[in-house]
PDB file of C-alpha atoms in Angstrom:
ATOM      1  CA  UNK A   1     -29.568  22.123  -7.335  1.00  0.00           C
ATOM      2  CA  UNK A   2     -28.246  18.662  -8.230  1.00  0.00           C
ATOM      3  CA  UNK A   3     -27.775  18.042 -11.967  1.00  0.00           C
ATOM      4  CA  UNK A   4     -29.496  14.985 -12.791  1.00  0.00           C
ATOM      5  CA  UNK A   5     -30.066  13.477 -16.066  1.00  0.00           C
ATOM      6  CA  UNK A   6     -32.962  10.943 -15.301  1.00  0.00           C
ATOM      7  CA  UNK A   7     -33.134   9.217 -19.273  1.00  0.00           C
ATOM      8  CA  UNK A   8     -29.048   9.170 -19.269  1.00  0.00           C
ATOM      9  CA  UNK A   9     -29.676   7.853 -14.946  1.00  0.00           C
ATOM     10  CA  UNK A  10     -26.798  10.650 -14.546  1.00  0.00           C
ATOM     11  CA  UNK A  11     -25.962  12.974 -11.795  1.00  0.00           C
ATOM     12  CA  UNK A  12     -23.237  15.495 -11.550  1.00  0.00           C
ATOM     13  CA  UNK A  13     -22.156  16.988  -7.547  1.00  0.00           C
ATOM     14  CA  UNK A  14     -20.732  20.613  -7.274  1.00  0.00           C
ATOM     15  CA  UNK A  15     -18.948  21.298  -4.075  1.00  0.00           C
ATOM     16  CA  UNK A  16     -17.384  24.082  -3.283  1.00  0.00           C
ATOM     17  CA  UNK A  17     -14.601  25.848  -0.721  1.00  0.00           C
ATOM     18  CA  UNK A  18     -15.897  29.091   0.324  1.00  0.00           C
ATOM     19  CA  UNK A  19     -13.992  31.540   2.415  1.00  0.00           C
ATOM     20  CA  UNK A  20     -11.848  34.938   2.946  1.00  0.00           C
ATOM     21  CA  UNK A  21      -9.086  35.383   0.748  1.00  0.00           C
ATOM     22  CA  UNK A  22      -5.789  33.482   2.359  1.00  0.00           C
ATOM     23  CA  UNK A  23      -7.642  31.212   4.745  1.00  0.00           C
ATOM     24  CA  UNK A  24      -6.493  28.280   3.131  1.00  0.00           C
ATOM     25  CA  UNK A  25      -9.704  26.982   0.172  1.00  0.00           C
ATOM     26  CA  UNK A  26      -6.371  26.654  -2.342  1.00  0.00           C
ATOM     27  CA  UNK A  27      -4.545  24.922  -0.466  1.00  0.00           C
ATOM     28  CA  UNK A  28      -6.866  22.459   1.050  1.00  0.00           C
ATOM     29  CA  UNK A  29      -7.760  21.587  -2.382  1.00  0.00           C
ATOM     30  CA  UNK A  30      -4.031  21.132  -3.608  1.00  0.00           C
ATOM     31  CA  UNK A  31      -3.534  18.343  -0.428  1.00  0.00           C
ATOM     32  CA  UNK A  32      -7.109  16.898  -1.038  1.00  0.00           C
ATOM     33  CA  UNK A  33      -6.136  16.140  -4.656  1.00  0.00           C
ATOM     34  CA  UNK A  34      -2.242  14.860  -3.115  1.00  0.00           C
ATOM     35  CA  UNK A  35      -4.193  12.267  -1.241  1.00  0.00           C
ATOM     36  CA  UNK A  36      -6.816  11.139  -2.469  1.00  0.00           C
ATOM     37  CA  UNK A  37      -5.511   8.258  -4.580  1.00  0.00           C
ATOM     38  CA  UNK A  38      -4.188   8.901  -8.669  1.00  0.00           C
ATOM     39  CA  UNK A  39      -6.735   6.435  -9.698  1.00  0.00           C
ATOM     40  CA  UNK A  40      -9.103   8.080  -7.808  1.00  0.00           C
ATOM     41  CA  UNK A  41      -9.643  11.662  -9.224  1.00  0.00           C
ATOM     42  CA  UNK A  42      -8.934  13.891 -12.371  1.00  0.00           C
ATOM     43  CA  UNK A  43      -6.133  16.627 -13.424  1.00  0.00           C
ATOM     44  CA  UNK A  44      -6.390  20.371 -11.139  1.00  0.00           C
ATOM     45  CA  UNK A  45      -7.840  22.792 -13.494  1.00  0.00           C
ATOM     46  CA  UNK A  46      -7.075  26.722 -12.984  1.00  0.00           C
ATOM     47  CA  UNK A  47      -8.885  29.522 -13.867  1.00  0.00           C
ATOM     48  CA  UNK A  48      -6.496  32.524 -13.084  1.00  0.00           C
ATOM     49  CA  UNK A  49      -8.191  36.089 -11.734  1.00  0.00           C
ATOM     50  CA  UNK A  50      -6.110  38.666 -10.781  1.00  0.00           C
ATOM     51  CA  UNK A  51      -4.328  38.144  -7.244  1.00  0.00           C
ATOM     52  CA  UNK A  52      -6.203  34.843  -6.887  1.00  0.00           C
ATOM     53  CA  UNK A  53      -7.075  31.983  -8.361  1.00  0.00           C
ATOM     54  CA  UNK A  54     -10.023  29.461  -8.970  1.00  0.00           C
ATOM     55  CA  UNK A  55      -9.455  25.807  -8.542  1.00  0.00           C
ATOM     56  CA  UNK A  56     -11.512  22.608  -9.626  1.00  0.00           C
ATOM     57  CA  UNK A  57     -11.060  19.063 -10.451  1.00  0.00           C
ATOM     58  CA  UNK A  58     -13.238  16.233 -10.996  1.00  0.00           C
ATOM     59  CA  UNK A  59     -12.852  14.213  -7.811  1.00  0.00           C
ATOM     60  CA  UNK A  60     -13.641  11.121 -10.007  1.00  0.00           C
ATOM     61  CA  UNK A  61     -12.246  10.692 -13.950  1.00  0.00           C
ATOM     62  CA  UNK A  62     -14.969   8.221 -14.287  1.00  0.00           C
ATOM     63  CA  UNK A  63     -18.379   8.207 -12.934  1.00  0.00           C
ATOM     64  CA  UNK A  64     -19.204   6.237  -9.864  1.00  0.00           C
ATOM     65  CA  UNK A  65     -22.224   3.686 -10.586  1.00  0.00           C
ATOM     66  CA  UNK A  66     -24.293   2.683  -8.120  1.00  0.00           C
ATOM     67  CA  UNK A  67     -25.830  -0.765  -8.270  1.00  0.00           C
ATOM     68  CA  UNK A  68     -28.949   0.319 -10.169  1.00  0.00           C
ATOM     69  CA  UNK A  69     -26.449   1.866 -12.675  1.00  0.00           C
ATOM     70  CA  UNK A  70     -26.848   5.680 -11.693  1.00  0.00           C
ATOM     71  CA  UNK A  71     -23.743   7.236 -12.851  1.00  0.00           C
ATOM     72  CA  UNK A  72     -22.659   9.757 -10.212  1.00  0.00           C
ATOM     73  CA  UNK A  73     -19.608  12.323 -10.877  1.00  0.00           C
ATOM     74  CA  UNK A  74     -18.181  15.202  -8.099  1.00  0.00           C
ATOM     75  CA  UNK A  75     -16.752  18.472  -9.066  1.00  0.00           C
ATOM     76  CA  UNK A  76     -14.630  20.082  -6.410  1.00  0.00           C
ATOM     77  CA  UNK A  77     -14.114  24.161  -6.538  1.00  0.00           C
ATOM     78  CA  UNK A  78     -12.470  26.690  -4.652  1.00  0.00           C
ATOM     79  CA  UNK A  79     -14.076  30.666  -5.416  1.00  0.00           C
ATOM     80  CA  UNK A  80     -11.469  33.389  -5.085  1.00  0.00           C
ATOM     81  CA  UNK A  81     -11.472  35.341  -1.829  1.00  0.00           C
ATOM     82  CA  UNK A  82     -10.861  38.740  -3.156  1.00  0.00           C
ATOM     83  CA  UNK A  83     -13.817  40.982  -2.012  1.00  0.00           C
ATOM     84  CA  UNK A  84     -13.749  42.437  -5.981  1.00  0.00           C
ATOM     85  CA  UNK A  85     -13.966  38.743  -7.335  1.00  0.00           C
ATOM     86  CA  UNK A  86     -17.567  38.471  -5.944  1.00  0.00           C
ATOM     87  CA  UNK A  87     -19.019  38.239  -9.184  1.00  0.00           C
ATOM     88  CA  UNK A  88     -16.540  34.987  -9.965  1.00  0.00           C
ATOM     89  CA  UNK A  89     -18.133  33.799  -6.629  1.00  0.00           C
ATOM     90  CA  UNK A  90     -21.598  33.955  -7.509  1.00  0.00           C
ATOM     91  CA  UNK A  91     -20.949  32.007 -10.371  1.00  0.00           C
ATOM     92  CA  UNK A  92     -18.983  29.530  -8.820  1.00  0.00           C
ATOM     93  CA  UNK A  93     -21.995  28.854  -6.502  1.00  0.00           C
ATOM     94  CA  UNK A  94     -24.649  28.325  -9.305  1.00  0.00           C
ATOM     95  CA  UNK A  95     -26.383  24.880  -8.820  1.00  0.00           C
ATOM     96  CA  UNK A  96     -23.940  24.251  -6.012  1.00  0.00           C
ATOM     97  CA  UNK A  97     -25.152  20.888  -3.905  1.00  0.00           C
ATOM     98  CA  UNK A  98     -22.629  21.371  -0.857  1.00  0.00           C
ATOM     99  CA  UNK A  99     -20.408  24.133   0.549  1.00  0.00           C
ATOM    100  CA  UNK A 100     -16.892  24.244   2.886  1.00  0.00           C
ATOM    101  CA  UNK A 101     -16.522  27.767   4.459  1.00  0.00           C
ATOM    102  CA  UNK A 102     -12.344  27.953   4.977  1.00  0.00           C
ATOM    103  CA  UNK A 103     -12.341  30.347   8.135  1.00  0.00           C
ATOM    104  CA  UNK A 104      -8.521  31.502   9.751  1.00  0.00           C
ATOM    105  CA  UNK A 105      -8.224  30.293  12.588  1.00  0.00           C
ATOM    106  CA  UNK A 106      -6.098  33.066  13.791  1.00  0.00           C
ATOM    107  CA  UNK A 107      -7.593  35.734  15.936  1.00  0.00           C
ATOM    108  CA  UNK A 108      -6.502  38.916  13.533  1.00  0.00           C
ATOM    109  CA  UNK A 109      -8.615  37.197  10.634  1.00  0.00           C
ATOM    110  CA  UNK A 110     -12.090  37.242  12.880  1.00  0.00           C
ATOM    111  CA  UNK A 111     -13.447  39.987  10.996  1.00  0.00           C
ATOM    112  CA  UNK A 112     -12.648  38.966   7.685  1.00  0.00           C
ATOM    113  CA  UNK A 113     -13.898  35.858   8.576  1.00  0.00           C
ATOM    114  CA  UNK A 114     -17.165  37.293   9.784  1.00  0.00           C
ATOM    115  CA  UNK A 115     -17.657  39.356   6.370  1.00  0.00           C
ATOM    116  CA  UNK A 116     -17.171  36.465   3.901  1.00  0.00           C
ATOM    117  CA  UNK A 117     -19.423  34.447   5.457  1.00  0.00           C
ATOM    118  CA  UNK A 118     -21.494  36.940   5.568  1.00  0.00           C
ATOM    119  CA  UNK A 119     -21.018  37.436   1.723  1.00  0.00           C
ATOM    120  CA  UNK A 120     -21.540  33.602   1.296  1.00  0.00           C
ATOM    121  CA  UNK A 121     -24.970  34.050   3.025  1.00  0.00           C
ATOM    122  CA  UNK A 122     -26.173  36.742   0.654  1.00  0.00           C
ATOM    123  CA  UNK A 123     -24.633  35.059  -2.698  1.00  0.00           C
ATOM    124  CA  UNK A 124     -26.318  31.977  -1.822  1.00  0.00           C
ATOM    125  CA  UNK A 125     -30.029  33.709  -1.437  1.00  0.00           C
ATOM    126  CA  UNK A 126     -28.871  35.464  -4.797  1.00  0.00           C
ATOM    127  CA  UNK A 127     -28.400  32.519  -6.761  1.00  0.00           C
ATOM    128  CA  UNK A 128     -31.026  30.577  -4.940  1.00  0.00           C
ATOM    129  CA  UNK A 129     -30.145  28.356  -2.618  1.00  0.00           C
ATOM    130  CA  UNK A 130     -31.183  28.011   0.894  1.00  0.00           C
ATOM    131  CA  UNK A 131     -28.283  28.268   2.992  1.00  0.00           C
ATOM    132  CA  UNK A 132     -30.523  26.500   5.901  1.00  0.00           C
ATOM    133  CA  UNK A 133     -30.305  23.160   3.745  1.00  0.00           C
ATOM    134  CA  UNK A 134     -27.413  23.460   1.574  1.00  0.00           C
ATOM    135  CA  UNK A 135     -25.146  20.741   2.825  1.00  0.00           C
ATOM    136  CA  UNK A 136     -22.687  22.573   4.874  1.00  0.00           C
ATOM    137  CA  UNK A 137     -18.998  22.620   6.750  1.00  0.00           C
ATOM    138  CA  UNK A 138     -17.473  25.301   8.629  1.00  0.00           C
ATOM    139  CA  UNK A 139     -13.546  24.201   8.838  1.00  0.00           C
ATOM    140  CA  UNK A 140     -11.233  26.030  10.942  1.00  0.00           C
ATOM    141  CA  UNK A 141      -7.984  26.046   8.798  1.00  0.00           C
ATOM    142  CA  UNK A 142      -4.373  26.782  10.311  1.00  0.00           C
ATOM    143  CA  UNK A 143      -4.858  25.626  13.492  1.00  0.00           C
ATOM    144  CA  UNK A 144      -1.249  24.847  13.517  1.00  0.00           C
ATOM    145  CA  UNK A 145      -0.675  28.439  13.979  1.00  0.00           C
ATOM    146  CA  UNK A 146      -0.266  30.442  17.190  1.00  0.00           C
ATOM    147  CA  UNK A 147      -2.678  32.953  18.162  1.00  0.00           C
ATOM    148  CA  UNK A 148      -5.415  31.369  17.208  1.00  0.00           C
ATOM    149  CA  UNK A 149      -9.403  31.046  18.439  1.00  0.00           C
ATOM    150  CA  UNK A 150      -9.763  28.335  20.837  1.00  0.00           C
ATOM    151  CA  UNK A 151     -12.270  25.684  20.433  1.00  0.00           C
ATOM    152  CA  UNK A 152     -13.929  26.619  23.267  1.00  0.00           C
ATOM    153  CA  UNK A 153     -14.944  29.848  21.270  1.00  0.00           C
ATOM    154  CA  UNK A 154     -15.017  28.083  18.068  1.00  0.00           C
ATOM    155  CA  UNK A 155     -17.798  25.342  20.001  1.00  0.00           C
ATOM    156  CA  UNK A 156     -19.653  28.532  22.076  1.00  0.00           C
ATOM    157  CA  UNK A 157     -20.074  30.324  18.712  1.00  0.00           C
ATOM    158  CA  UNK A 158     -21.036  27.465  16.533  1.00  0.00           C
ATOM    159  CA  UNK A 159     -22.476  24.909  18.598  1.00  0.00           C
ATOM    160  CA  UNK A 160     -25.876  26.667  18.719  1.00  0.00           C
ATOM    161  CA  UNK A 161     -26.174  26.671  14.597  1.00  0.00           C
ATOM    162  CA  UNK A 162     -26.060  23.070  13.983  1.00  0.00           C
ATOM    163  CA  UNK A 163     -23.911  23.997  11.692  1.00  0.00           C
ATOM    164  CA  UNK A 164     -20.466  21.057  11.776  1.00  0.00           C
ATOM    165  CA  UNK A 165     -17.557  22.612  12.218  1.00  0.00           C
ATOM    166  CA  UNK A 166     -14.045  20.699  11.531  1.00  0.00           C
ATOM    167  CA  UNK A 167     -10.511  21.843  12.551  1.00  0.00           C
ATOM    168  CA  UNK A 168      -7.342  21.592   9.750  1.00  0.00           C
ATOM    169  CA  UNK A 169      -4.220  22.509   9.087  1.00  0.00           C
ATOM    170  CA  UNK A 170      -3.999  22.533   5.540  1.00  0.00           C
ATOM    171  CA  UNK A 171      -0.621  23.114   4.912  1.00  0.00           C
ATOM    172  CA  UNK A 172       0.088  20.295   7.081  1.00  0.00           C
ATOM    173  CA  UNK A 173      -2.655  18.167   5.596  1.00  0.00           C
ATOM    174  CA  UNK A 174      -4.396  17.033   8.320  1.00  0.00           C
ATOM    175  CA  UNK A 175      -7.855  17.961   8.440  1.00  0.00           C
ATOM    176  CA  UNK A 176      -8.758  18.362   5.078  1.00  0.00           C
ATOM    177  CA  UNK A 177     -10.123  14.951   4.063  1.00  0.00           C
ATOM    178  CA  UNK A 178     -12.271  14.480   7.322  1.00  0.00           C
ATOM    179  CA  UNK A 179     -13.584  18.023   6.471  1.00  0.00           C
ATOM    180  CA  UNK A 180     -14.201  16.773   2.623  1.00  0.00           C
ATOM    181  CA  UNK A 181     -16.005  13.490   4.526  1.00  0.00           C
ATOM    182  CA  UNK A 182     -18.387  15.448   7.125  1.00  0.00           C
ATOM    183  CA  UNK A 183     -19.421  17.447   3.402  1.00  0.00           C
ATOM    184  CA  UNK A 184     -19.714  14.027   1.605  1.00  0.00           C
ATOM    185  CA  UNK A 185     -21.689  12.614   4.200  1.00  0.00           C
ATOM    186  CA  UNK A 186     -24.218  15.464   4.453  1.00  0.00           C
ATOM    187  CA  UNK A 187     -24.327  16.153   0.825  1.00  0.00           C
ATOM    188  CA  UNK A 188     -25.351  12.527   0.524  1.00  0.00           C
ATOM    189  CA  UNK A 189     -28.315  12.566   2.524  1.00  0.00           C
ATOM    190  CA  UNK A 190     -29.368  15.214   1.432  1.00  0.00           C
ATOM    191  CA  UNK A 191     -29.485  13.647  -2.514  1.00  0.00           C
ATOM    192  CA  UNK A 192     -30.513  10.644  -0.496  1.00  0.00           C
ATOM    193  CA  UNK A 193     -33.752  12.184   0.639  1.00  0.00           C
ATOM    194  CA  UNK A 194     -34.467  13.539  -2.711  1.00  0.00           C
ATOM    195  CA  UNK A 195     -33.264  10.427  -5.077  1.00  0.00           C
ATOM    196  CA  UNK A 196     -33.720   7.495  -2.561  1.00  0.00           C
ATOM    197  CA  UNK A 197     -30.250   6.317  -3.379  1.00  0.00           C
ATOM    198  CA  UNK A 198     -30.476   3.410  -0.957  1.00  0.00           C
ATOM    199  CA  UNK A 199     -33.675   2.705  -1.664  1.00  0.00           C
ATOM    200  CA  UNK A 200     -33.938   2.824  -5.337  1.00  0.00           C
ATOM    201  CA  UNK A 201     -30.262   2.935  -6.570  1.00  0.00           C
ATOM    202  CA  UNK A 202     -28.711   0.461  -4.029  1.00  0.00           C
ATOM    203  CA  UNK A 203     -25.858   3.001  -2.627  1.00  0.00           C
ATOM    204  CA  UNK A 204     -25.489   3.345   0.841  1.00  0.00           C
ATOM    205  CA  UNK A 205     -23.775   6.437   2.919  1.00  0.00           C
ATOM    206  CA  UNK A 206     -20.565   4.686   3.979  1.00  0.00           C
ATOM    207  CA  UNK A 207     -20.300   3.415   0.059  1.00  0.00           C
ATOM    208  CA  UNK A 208     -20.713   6.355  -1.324  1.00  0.00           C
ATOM    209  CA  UNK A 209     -18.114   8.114   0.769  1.00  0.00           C
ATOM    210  CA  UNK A 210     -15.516   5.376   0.888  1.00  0.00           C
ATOM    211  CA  UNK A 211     -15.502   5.541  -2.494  1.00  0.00           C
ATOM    212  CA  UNK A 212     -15.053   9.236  -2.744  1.00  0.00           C
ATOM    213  CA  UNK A 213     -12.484   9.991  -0.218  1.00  0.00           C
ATOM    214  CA  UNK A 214     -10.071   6.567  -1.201  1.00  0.00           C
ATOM    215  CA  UNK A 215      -6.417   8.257   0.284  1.00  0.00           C
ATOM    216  CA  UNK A 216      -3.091   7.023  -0.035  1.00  0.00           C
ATOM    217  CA  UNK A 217      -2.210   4.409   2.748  1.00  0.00           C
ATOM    218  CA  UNK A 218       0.758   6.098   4.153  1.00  0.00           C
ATOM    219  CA  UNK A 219      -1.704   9.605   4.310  1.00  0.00           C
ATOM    220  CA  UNK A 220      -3.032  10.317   7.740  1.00  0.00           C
ATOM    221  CA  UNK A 221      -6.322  11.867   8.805  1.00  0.00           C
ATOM    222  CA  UNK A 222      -7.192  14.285  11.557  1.00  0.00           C
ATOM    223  CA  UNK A 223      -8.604  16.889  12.972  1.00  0.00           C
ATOM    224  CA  UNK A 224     -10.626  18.552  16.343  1.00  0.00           C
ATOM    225  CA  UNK A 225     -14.617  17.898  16.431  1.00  0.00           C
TER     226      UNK A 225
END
């Protein structure tokens, strides 16, 4: 559902977090925008629903331009959790070209966990998008908690969808941009396929998401998977 101006040679991302209210989609996109570097992204926008919140920023203030002169700009959003906010959700989703399902990690949180995705599957038929090639990431936030899934379960569960799966601590910030990356990188060949942006437009994988997911020096990143 990419939005691409062909006359202007524009082309706008959405990517969204997904997941159960209090998993973590806020927060991982308060430390993405900490470390991804100032010249590298715009100002955190908030839309304000009642006991949650949706969150977006342009991950570039400028448009990147490939070689050919393709202009390409990234929106990042979270949706709010709340199961009464799924209207907000659907919305949010609209013409979305990559998606980051926030699970819990901790063991208490399986069946919420298992309903919103559930609810992301649905929502995504409803606004028409395929969720078997939609570019996405499962990410297993708060693993720095105890009581958690293993990632023996996490792998035994997942494995068998093809679906990539990351592990994160938000709150500690580690995680979150190699979860952001694994999206980047599928999101790209996925507009690769369609655009031929190595092909026609010069812009390679690695290029495209080096220049996306530029982090301060002293920033680490981690994660399981």
């Amino acid at each position: 559902m990419i939005e691409y101006d062909e006359a202007q040679k524009k082309m706008v991302l959405k990517l969204v977090y997904y997941g159960p209210a209090m998993s973590g989609k806020t927060t991982n996109l308060l430390k993405l925008h900490d470390l991804i570097t100032q010249e590298g992204r715009g100002e955190l926008m908030v839309l304000d629903t009642t006991d949650d919140r949706t969150i977006f920023f342009d991950l570039l203030p400028f448009f990147l331009v490939a070689p050919s002169g393709l202009k390409i700009k990234v929106k990042v959003y979270t949706v709010p959790g709340q199961v009464r906010h799924d209207a907000t959700r659907k919305a949010v989703l609209q013409r979305a070209d990559g998606v980051v399902f926030v699970a819990d990690s901790q063991l208490s949180e399986a069946a919420n966990n298992f309903e919103s995705f559930d609810n992301l599957e649905k929502n995504l038929a409803f606004v028409g998008i395929d969720i078997e090639k939609v570019p996405l990431v499962i990410q297993f936030n708060k693993r720095d908690l105890t009581n958690i899934v293993s990632e023996e379960e996490i792998a035994r569960v997942w494995e068998p969808t093809g679906i990539q799966v990351t592990g994160a601590s938000a709150l500690e910030g580690w995680g979150v941009v190699e979860t952001f990356t694994r999206l980047l990188e599928l999101t790209y060949a996925a507009i690769d396929r369609k655009y031929r942006l190595l092909d026609e437009h010069g812009l390679g994988s690695e290029s495209f998401v080096r220049k996306m997911t530029s982090v301060e020096a002293t920033q680490g990143i981690a994660g399981f998977v």
